[in-house]
Short mmCIF file of C-alpha atoms and ligand atoms in Angstrom, two decimals:
data_model
loop_
_atom_site.label_atom_id
_atom_site.label_comp_id
_atom_site.label_asym_id
_atom_site.label_seq_id
_atom_site.Cartn_x
_atom_site.Cartn_y
_atom_site.Cartn_z
CA MET A 272 6.77 31.66 2.02
CA SER A 273 4.00 33.62 0.34
CA HIS A 274 0.65 32.12 -0.57
CA SER A 275 1.29 32.41 -4.29
CA ALA A 276 2.27 28.86 -5.17
CA SER A 277 5.70 28.24 -6.68
CA PRO A 278 5.90 25.53 -9.37
CA ALA A 279 5.88 21.98 -8.00
CA LYS A 280 9.15 20.02 -8.19
CA PRO A 281 8.63 16.26 -8.28
CA LEU A 282 11.37 14.05 -6.83
CA THR A 283 11.91 10.29 -7.05
CA ALA A 284 13.67 7.96 -4.63
CA THR A 285 15.11 4.74 -5.94
CA ALA A 286 16.37 1.67 -4.10
CA CYS A 287 19.92 2.22 -2.89
CA GLY A 288 22.77 0.23 -1.45
CA PRO A 289 23.43 0.13 2.30
CA LEU A 290 23.47 3.48 4.07
CA ARG A 291 26.74 4.05 5.90
CA GLY A 292 28.46 6.80 7.86
CA LYS A 293 27.67 9.50 10.37
CA ALA A 294 25.33 12.44 10.00
CA ARG A 295 24.13 15.29 12.19
CA PRO A 296 20.61 16.46 11.30
CA PRO A 297 19.77 20.15 11.71
CA GLY A 298 18.68 22.01 14.84
CA ASP A 299 15.29 21.52 16.41
CA LYS A 300 12.50 23.49 14.77
CA SER A 301 10.46 24.02 17.95
CA ILE A 302 13.45 25.36 19.88
CA SER A 303 14.61 27.52 16.95
CA HIS A 304 11.23 29.31 16.72
CA ARG A 305 11.29 29.92 20.46
CA ALA A 306 14.88 31.21 20.34
CA PHE A 307 13.82 34.06 18.04
CA LEU A 308 10.70 34.81 20.08
CA LEU A 309 12.42 34.90 23.47
CA GLY A 310 15.24 36.91 21.91
CA LEU A 311 12.63 39.47 20.84
CA LEU A 312 11.08 39.54 24.32
CA SER A 313 14.27 40.16 26.28
CA VAL A 314 16.36 43.34 26.27
CA GLY A 315 19.90 42.91 24.94
CA GLU A 316 21.60 40.31 22.80
CA THR A 317 20.56 36.67 22.57
CA ARG A 318 23.11 34.51 20.74
CA VAL A 319 21.92 31.31 19.11
CA SER A 320 24.02 28.50 17.67
CA GLY A 321 22.75 25.48 15.79
CA LEU A 322 19.60 27.32 14.70
CA LEU A 323 17.54 25.50 12.08
CA GLU A 324 17.78 27.67 8.96
CA GLY A 325 14.57 26.32 7.47
CA GLU A 326 11.93 28.55 5.87
CA ASP A 327 9.51 28.16 8.81
CA VAL A 328 12.02 29.43 11.35
CA LEU A 329 13.31 32.18 9.05
CA ASN A 330 9.74 33.43 8.71
CA THR A 331 9.50 33.66 12.50
CA GLY A 332 12.77 35.59 12.49
CA ARG A 333 11.40 38.01 9.89
CA ALA A 334 8.25 38.50 11.97
CA CYS A 335 10.37 39.23 15.07
CA ALA A 336 12.28 41.83 13.03
CA GLN A 337 8.95 43.40 12.01
CA LEU A 338 8.18 43.77 15.74
CA GLY A 339 11.47 45.56 16.33
CA ALA A 340 14.18 42.94 16.94
CA LYS A 341 17.54 43.44 15.24
CA ILE A 342 18.49 40.09 13.82
CA GLU A 343 21.82 39.22 12.27
CA ARG A 344 23.20 35.99 10.85
CA LEU A 345 26.75 35.61 12.09
CA GLY A 346 27.59 32.32 10.36
CA GLU A 347 26.05 28.94 9.64
CA GLY A 348 23.36 28.37 12.30
CA SER A 349 24.78 31.21 14.36
CA TRP A 350 22.50 34.20 14.96
CA SER A 351 22.33 37.34 17.07
CA ILE A 352 19.01 38.82 18.22
CA GLN A 353 18.81 42.24 19.83
CA GLY A 354 15.48 42.19 21.61
CA MET A 355 12.97 44.95 22.28
CA GLY A 356 11.88 43.53 25.61
CA LEU A 357 8.54 42.62 27.07
CA GLY A 358 5.96 45.40 26.69
CA SER A 359 8.04 47.33 24.14
CA LEU A 360 7.21 45.73 20.80
CA LEU A 361 6.61 47.78 17.68
CA GLU A 362 3.39 47.46 15.72
CA PRO A 363 4.27 45.80 12.39
CA ARG A 364 3.48 47.88 9.32
CA GLU A 365 3.15 44.90 7.00
CA THR A 366 1.42 41.52 7.29
CA LEU A 367 3.34 38.89 9.26
CA ASP A 368 3.71 36.20 6.59
CA PHE A 369 4.48 32.86 8.23
CA GLY A 370 4.46 30.84 5.03
CA ASN A 371 3.86 27.19 6.00
CA ALA A 372 4.61 27.62 9.71
CA GLY A 373 1.87 26.74 12.18
CA THR A 374 4.16 26.97 15.19
CA GLY A 375 5.65 30.36 14.30
CA SER A 376 2.26 31.93 13.60
CA ARG A 377 0.53 30.49 16.66
CA LEU A 378 3.26 31.35 19.13
CA MET A 379 3.50 34.85 17.68
CA MET A 380 -0.28 35.24 18.12
CA GLY A 381 0.38 34.68 21.82
CA VAL A 382 3.08 37.36 21.84
CA VAL A 383 0.92 39.90 19.95
CA GLY A 384 -2.17 38.98 22.03
CA GLY A 385 -0.34 40.06 25.19
CA HIS A 386 0.88 43.38 23.81
CA GLY A 387 -0.96 46.58 22.89
CA ILE A 388 -0.31 46.18 19.16
CA THR A 389 -2.29 45.01 16.16
CA ALA A 390 -0.88 42.58 13.59
CA ARG A 391 -2.13 40.76 10.53
CA PHE A 392 -1.19 37.07 10.29
CA ASP A 393 -1.11 35.15 7.04
CA GLY A 394 0.66 32.33 5.26
CA ASP A 395 0.49 29.85 2.40
CA ALA A 396 -2.49 27.79 1.27
CA SER A 397 -1.70 25.12 3.89
CA LEU A 398 -1.52 27.60 6.78
CA ARG A 399 -4.75 29.25 5.62
CA LYS A 400 -6.54 25.94 6.18
CA ARG A 401 -5.33 25.40 9.73
CA PRO A 402 -7.60 26.01 12.72
CA MET A 403 -6.62 29.10 14.72
CA ARG A 404 -9.67 29.35 17.00
CA ARG A 405 -7.88 27.10 19.47
CA ILE A 406 -5.28 29.86 19.86
CA LEU A 407 -7.60 32.85 19.55
CA ASP A 408 -10.14 31.60 22.14
CA PRO A 409 -7.82 31.83 25.16
CA LEU A 410 -6.29 35.08 23.85
CA VAL A 411 -9.76 36.64 23.69
CA LEU A 412 -10.35 35.50 27.29
CA MET A 413 -7.18 37.40 28.15
CA GLY A 414 -8.49 40.56 26.46
CA ALA A 415 -7.23 40.38 22.86
CA GLN A 416 -9.63 41.09 19.99
CA VAL A 417 -9.94 39.34 16.66
CA LEU A 418 -10.72 42.20 14.28
CA GLU A 419 -10.76 40.14 11.09
CA GLN A 420 -10.58 36.44 10.32
CA ALA A 421 -11.35 34.11 7.44
CA GLU A 422 -14.17 31.60 7.80
CA GLY A 423 -13.86 29.25 10.76
CA GLY A 424 -11.18 31.33 12.52
CA ARG A 425 -8.52 30.94 9.87
CA CYS A 426 -5.78 33.14 8.39
CA PRO A 427 -5.66 35.90 7.28
CA ILE A 428 -6.32 37.13 10.82
CA LEU A 429 -6.09 40.66 12.17
CA LEU A 430 -5.36 40.43 15.89
CA LYS A 431 -5.45 43.35 18.32
CA GLY A 432 -3.56 42.56 21.47
CA THR A 433 -3.88 44.10 24.90
CA SER A 434 -1.12 45.70 26.94
CA GLU A 435 -2.78 44.39 30.10
CA PRO A 436 -3.67 40.77 29.42
CA ALA A 437 -5.77 39.16 32.12
CA PRO A 438 -4.02 36.34 33.95
CA ILE A 439 -6.16 33.26 33.38
CA GLU A 440 -6.29 29.59 34.25
CA TYR A 441 -6.77 27.73 30.98
CA ARG A 442 -7.35 24.06 30.26
CA THR A 443 -6.26 23.23 26.74
CA PRO A 444 -8.96 21.42 24.74
CA VAL A 445 -6.33 19.25 22.98
CA ALA A 446 -2.79 18.31 23.97
CA SER A 447 -0.97 21.01 22.06
CA ALA A 448 2.32 22.70 22.88
CA GLN A 449 1.29 25.46 20.49
CA ILE A 450 -1.84 26.37 22.49
CA LYS A 451 0.04 26.07 25.79
CA SER A 452 2.87 28.24 24.49
CA ALA A 453 0.60 30.93 23.03
CA VAL A 454 -1.18 31.33 26.39
CA LEU A 455 2.10 31.42 28.34
CA LEU A 456 3.65 33.94 25.93
CA ALA A 457 0.59 36.20 26.26
CA GLY A 458 0.69 35.66 30.04
CA LEU A 459 4.23 37.00 30.19
CA ASN A 460 2.84 40.52 30.09
CA ALA A 461 -0.01 39.88 32.56
CA LEU A 462 -0.06 41.30 36.07
CA GLY A 463 -0.45 38.07 37.97
CA ARG A 464 -0.23 34.35 37.37
CA THR A 465 -1.22 32.54 34.20
CA THR A 466 -1.92 28.84 34.50
CA VAL A 467 -2.22 26.29 31.71
CA ILE A 468 -3.52 22.80 32.40
CA GLU A 469 -3.05 20.06 29.82
CA SER A 470 -4.42 16.56 30.33
CA GLU A 471 -1.63 15.03 28.20
CA ALA A 472 1.83 16.53 28.55
CA SER A 473 3.06 18.16 25.33
CA ARG A 474 6.62 19.24 24.50
CA ASP A 475 7.99 21.53 27.20
CA HIS A 476 10.47 23.71 25.29
CA THR A 477 8.63 26.97 26.06
CA GLU A 478 8.62 26.25 29.78
CA LYS A 479 12.29 25.30 29.79
CA MET A 480 13.36 28.31 27.79
CA LEU A 481 11.28 30.78 29.79
CA THR A 482 12.87 29.47 32.97
CA TYR A 483 16.32 29.69 31.37
CA PHE A 484 15.63 33.36 30.52
CA GLY A 485 14.75 34.06 34.16
CA ALA A 486 10.94 33.75 34.32
CA SER A 487 9.41 32.21 37.41
CA LEU A 488 7.46 29.15 36.27
CA THR A 489 6.34 25.93 37.89
CA SER A 490 5.26 22.73 36.17
CA GLU A 491 3.68 19.95 38.17
CA PRO A 492 2.02 16.66 37.25
CA PHE A 493 -1.73 16.84 36.64
CA GLY A 494 -3.79 13.65 36.52
CA ALA A 495 -2.34 10.52 34.93
CA HIS A 496 -0.46 12.10 32.00
CA GLY A 497 -0.97 15.86 32.29
CA ARG A 498 0.82 18.95 33.58
CA LYS A 499 -0.21 22.16 35.31
CA ILE A 500 2.05 25.06 34.41
CA THR A 501 1.99 28.38 36.25
CA LEU A 502 3.85 31.47 35.13
CA GLU A 503 4.38 34.70 37.10
CA GLY A 504 3.66 37.64 34.82
CA ARG A 505 6.01 40.54 34.02
CA PRO A 506 9.31 38.76 34.60
CA GLU A 507 12.59 40.38 33.74
CA LEU A 508 13.76 38.28 30.82
CA THR A 509 17.53 38.16 30.51
CA PRO A 510 19.04 37.27 27.15
CA ARG A 511 20.98 34.01 27.18
CA LYS A 512 23.11 31.93 24.87
CA ILE A 513 21.08 29.20 23.22
CA VAL A 514 22.56 26.02 21.78
CA VAL A 515 19.91 24.28 19.67
CA PRO A 516 20.05 20.48 19.84
CA VAL A 517 19.32 18.17 16.87
CA ASP A 518 15.66 17.88 15.88
CA PRO A 519 14.36 14.36 16.62
CA SER A 520 11.60 14.93 14.06
CA SER A 521 14.22 15.38 11.33
CA ALA A 522 16.51 12.66 12.68
CA ALA A 523 13.51 10.34 12.31
CA PHE A 524 13.95 10.20 8.51
CA LEU A 525 17.59 9.11 8.73
CA ILE A 526 16.78 6.55 11.41
CA ALA A 527 13.91 5.11 9.38
CA ALA A 528 15.97 4.96 6.19
CA ALA A 529 18.74 3.00 7.94
CA LEU A 530 16.22 0.59 9.48
CA LEU A 531 14.65 -0.12 6.08
CA VAL A 532 17.58 -0.24 3.65
CA LYS A 533 19.28 -3.65 3.85
CA GLY A 534 22.84 -3.70 5.20
CA SER A 535 22.66 -0.15 6.59
CA ASP A 536 24.68 0.87 9.63
CA ILE A 537 24.74 4.59 10.45
CA VAL A 538 25.26 6.92 13.39
CA VAL A 539 22.90 9.85 13.88
CA GLU A 540 24.78 12.37 15.98
CA GLY A 541 23.51 14.60 18.78
CA MET A 542 19.82 13.67 18.71
CA MET A 543 17.75 15.40 21.39
CA MET A 544 16.43 12.84 23.89
CA ASN A 545 13.79 15.01 25.61
CA PRO A 546 11.25 12.35 26.73
CA LEU A 547 8.38 14.45 25.38
CA ARG A 548 9.90 14.03 21.89
CA THR A 549 11.09 10.42 21.83
CA GLY A 550 7.84 8.52 21.30
CA LEU A 551 9.03 7.30 17.88
CA LEU A 552 12.22 5.88 19.36
CA THR A 553 10.19 4.00 22.00
CA THR A 554 7.92 2.62 19.29
CA LEU A 555 10.75 1.57 16.97
CA LEU A 556 12.51 -0.24 19.82
CA GLU A 557 9.24 -2.07 20.56
CA MET A 558 9.14 -3.10 16.90
CA GLY A 559 12.58 -4.68 17.25
CA ALA A 560 14.73 -1.90 15.79
CA ARG A 561 18.47 -2.31 16.25
CA ILE A 562 19.19 1.12 17.70
CA ASP A 563 21.99 1.64 20.22
CA ILE A 564 21.82 4.79 22.29
CA LEU A 565 25.42 5.96 22.72
CA ASP A 566 27.16 8.69 24.67
CA ARG A 567 24.21 10.26 26.46
CA ARG A 568 25.24 13.79 27.42
CA GLU A 569 23.85 17.28 27.90
CA GLU A 570 23.83 19.97 25.21
CA GLY A 571 22.06 23.30 25.54
CA GLY A 572 19.96 22.19 28.53
CA GLU A 573 18.71 19.00 26.84
CA GLU A 574 19.92 15.44 27.02
CA VAL A 575 21.31 14.32 23.66
CA ALA A 576 22.80 11.05 22.40
CA ASP A 577 24.32 9.49 19.30
CA LEU A 578 22.21 6.71 17.83
CA ARG A 579 23.73 3.77 15.99
CA VAL A 580 21.01 2.47 13.69
CA ARG A 581 21.24 -0.77 11.71
CA HIS A 582 18.93 -2.41 9.21
CA SER A 583 16.35 -4.37 11.19
CA GLU A 584 13.60 -6.90 10.80
CA LEU A 585 10.63 -5.20 12.39
CA THR A 586 7.34 -6.44 13.79
CA GLY A 587 4.07 -4.49 13.84
CA VAL A 588 2.91 -3.01 17.15
CA ASP A 589 -0.03 -1.24 18.74
CA VAL A 590 0.88 2.39 19.44
CA PRO A 591 -1.15 3.78 22.36
CA ALA A 592 -3.01 7.07 21.91
CA ALA A 593 -1.35 8.44 25.06
CA ARG A 594 1.99 8.42 23.20
CA ALA A 595 0.72 10.79 20.49
CA PRO A 596 2.02 14.08 21.95
CA ALA A 597 5.55 12.63 22.19
CA MET A 598 5.61 11.65 18.50
CA ILE A 599 2.92 13.78 16.90
CA ASP A 600 5.06 14.70 13.88
CA GLU A 601 6.50 11.20 13.44
CA TYR A 602 3.42 9.14 12.54
CA LEU A 603 3.99 9.63 8.82
CA ILE A 604 7.43 8.10 8.86
CA LEU A 605 6.29 5.44 11.34
CA ALA A 606 3.51 4.49 8.93
CA VAL A 607 6.10 4.08 6.16
CA VAL A 608 8.26 1.94 8.45
CA ALA A 609 5.18 -0.11 9.41
CA GLY A 610 4.68 -0.82 5.70
CA PHE A 611 7.91 -2.88 5.81
CA ALA A 612 7.26 -4.60 9.17
CA ARG A 613 5.89 -8.09 9.74
CA GLY A 614 2.20 -7.97 10.69
CA LEU A 615 -0.15 -5.17 11.65
CA THR A 616 0.72 -1.81 13.15
CA ARG A 617 -2.15 0.08 14.69
CA MET A 618 -1.63 3.75 15.50
CA ASN A 619 -4.35 4.91 17.85
CA GLY A 620 -5.85 8.34 18.47
CA LEU A 621 -4.52 10.32 15.49
CA GLN A 622 -7.27 12.95 15.27
CA GLU A 623 -4.77 15.82 15.54
CA LEU A 624 -3.06 14.64 12.35
CA ARG A 625 -6.07 15.88 10.39
CA VAL A 626 -5.17 19.52 11.16
CA LYS A 627 -1.42 19.57 10.55
CA GLU A 628 0.32 20.98 7.44
CA SER A 629 -2.09 18.68 5.55
CA ASP A 630 -4.69 16.13 6.61
CA ARG A 631 -1.86 13.75 7.43
CA LEU A 632 -4.12 10.88 8.36
CA ALA A 633 -5.84 10.77 4.97
CA ALA A 634 -2.71 11.69 3.00
CA THR A 635 -0.52 9.06 4.67
CA ALA A 636 -3.09 6.32 4.12
CA ALA A 637 -3.44 7.42 0.47
CA GLY A 638 0.34 7.43 -0.02
CA LEU A 639 0.67 3.94 1.41
CA VAL A 640 -2.13 2.57 -0.75
CA ALA A 641 -0.63 4.25 -3.85
CA ASN A 642 2.52 2.24 -3.15
CA GLY A 643 0.82 -1.11 -2.74
CA VAL A 644 0.69 -1.16 1.08
CA ALA A 645 -2.55 -2.29 2.71
CA ALA A 646 -3.56 0.58 4.99
CA HIS A 647 -6.86 1.93 6.22
CA ILE A 648 -8.34 4.39 8.70
CA GLU A 649 -10.74 3.26 11.42
CA GLY A 650 -12.19 6.26 13.24
CA ASP A 651 -9.06 8.16 14.30
CA ASP A 652 -6.73 5.17 14.03
CA LEU A 653 -4.41 4.20 11.19
CA ILE A 654 -3.85 0.51 10.51
CA VAL A 655 -0.99 -0.66 8.31
CA GLU A 656 -0.34 -4.21 7.16
CA GLY A 657 3.39 -4.62 6.68
CA GLY A 658 5.13 -6.48 3.86
CA ALA A 659 7.59 -8.36 6.14
CA GLY A 660 10.74 -6.66 4.88
CA ALA A 661 9.45 -5.59 1.48
CA CYS A 662 7.18 -2.92 0.05
CA PRO A 663 6.02 -2.68 -3.59
CA GLY A 664 6.43 1.11 -4.12
CA GLY A 665 5.92 2.46 -7.62
CA GLY A 666 3.43 5.14 -6.57
CA LEU A 667 3.09 8.88 -7.04
CA VAL A 668 2.43 10.58 -3.70
CA ALA A 669 0.48 13.83 -3.34
CA THR A 670 2.26 15.95 -0.71
CA HIS A 671 -0.32 18.74 -0.18
CA LEU A 672 2.34 21.35 0.76
CA ASP A 673 3.49 19.04 3.58
CA HIS A 674 7.25 18.63 4.10
CA ARG A 675 6.94 15.51 6.24
CA LEU A 676 4.80 13.71 3.68
CA ALA A 677 7.47 14.38 1.06
CA MET A 678 10.38 13.16 3.19
CA SER A 679 8.51 10.10 4.53
CA PHE A 680 7.66 8.73 1.11
CA LEU A 681 11.11 9.51 -0.28
CA VAL A 682 12.47 7.31 2.50
CA MET A 683 10.04 4.59 1.43
CA GLY A 684 11.44 4.72 -2.11
CA LEU A 685 14.99 4.01 -0.87
CA ALA A 686 13.92 0.51 0.17
CA SER A 687 10.83 -0.34 -1.91
CA ASP A 688 10.82 -2.67 -4.94
CA LYS A 689 9.93 0.13 -7.37
CA PRO A 690 10.84 3.84 -7.10
CA VAL A 691 8.53 6.24 -5.24
CA THR A 692 7.85 9.73 -6.57
CA VAL A 693 6.57 12.66 -4.53
CA ASP A 694 4.76 15.36 -6.48
CA ASP A 695 6.62 18.25 -4.86
CA GLU A 696 9.81 18.47 -2.84
CA THR A 697 9.80 22.25 -2.31
CA MET A 698 8.26 22.17 1.18
CA ILE A 699 11.18 20.12 2.52
CA ALA A 700 12.99 23.46 2.82
CA THR A 701 10.58 24.53 5.58
CA SER A 702 12.05 22.14 8.16
CA PHE A 703 15.02 20.22 6.72
CA PRO A 704 16.76 22.19 3.95
CA THR A 705 19.78 19.84 4.07
CA PHE A 706 17.71 16.65 3.74
CA LYS A 707 18.95 15.76 0.26
CA PRO A 708 22.70 16.35 0.83
CA LEU A 709 22.64 14.59 4.22
CA MET A 710 20.86 11.58 2.79
CA ALA A 711 23.23 11.55 -0.20
CA GLN A 712 26.19 11.63 2.22
CA LEU A 713 24.86 8.36 3.70
CA GLY A 714 24.38 6.83 0.23
CA ALA A 715 20.76 7.59 -0.70
CA GLU A 716 19.77 8.46 -4.26
CA PHE A 717 17.07 10.86 -5.41
CA VAL A 718 16.30 11.80 -9.01
CA ALA A 719 14.63 15.08 -9.96
C1 LIG B 282 5.06 22.15 17.95
C2 LIG B 282 4.01 21.48 18.48
C3 LIG B 282 3.27 20.42 17.77
C4 LIG B 282 3.98 19.97 16.51
C5 LIG B 282 4.59 21.08 15.74
C6 LIG B 282 5.58 21.84 16.61
C7 LIG B 282 5.71 23.19 18.75
O1 LIG B 282 1.99 20.92 17.45
O2 LIG B 282 3.09 19.25 15.66
O3 LIG B 282 5.25 20.62 14.59
O4 LIG B 282 6.84 23.60 18.44
O5 LIG B 282 5.12 23.64 19.75
P1 LIG B 282 0.79 20.82 18.52
O6 LIG B 282 1.36 21.25 19.80
O7 LIG B 282 -0.28 21.74 18.05
O8 LIG B 282 0.39 19.36 18.49
#
């Protein structure tokens, strides 16, 4: 959580027998961050169940407490948030330390930007490298001031918000739910309407949750793949009960492991099926994955389903760039899966991967090559030549403080000829603290 590095903990995955059984991955990270933030912004008690208790989300919770929310853990995944309400936040005395969390820090910049308070934002070495201008630019248009920033608009950042943010119409320069959400959260306190236009639709959890808390918001199609979202400022936000559905980005590792390890047959329970999050599922089905979607139902305002996943013989595919927002965090594990498929997989339009927790485009290609998989980058595309059911393995993968790199290559090691070692497992705790026990429950083996 702080930017002083803790010692690296290498972890090795070795080939295992068939994965069997049922598992329920943890709550969705995006929704969990938003649960704390909307709890802070409404007056009264918000109750959350199924919250992801990963370091990223806990850092957002701590930041909300620094702004005045009273936060209490009632039991596993069950939390109570007593909010301060819109326009009534306290100025934090200490730095808001978001650790590794891009989403928490960027959404909170939106909250602070729309309030008359000043806050310092910081995080670990990974967060300090991530571009924040994309968030600060619209906030400055709304009247916030960036008092201090590291080179290139990076953390540490001292942001002075405004109690009267200007309602703006903003077109996001890249399809990013984080930019969209920061503008909408700042716009909550504006007198008037804030509009965000995105040319590719990104995840819509902020819009759904704001509406659920009583804000007046419209979202309409814009162009071929985009949305235009308009929010009425100064709503009365009413605290609600939030049930957090299973994170498809975490479920992805279990699904991939079952597809790759011979003889596997598992059920992943309660996976969120929001169409803006299921791009990986679409792609895996195109590759020939044996995934049955069972018992579609609603949980906490989202459609969820149980997925029966069996070992499959997969074929390489061309993944269109337009699908990127619906699977932006899943390309790493898809690249690993593609390493076992028959033929070429081409993943198009991955420029945003360069500015995630690490440069995921370069790091994924390097990890594949280190494990004997033919992979290369062409412009912003990643091309992987699969081993038709096999993958050499045997490599040491540099994880660059990136949880998803660690988990993706550990999954590779469960099915590759030789073990795969990741240089540091510690970041897994940011998004999927129960990764190791859940995988072990299905039959996977990791060696420290
Ligand atoms: C997130 C949005 C995505 C995603 C991140 C979570 C969110 O980032 O990569 O892990 O919760 O809004 P971008 O919207 O910047 O692509």
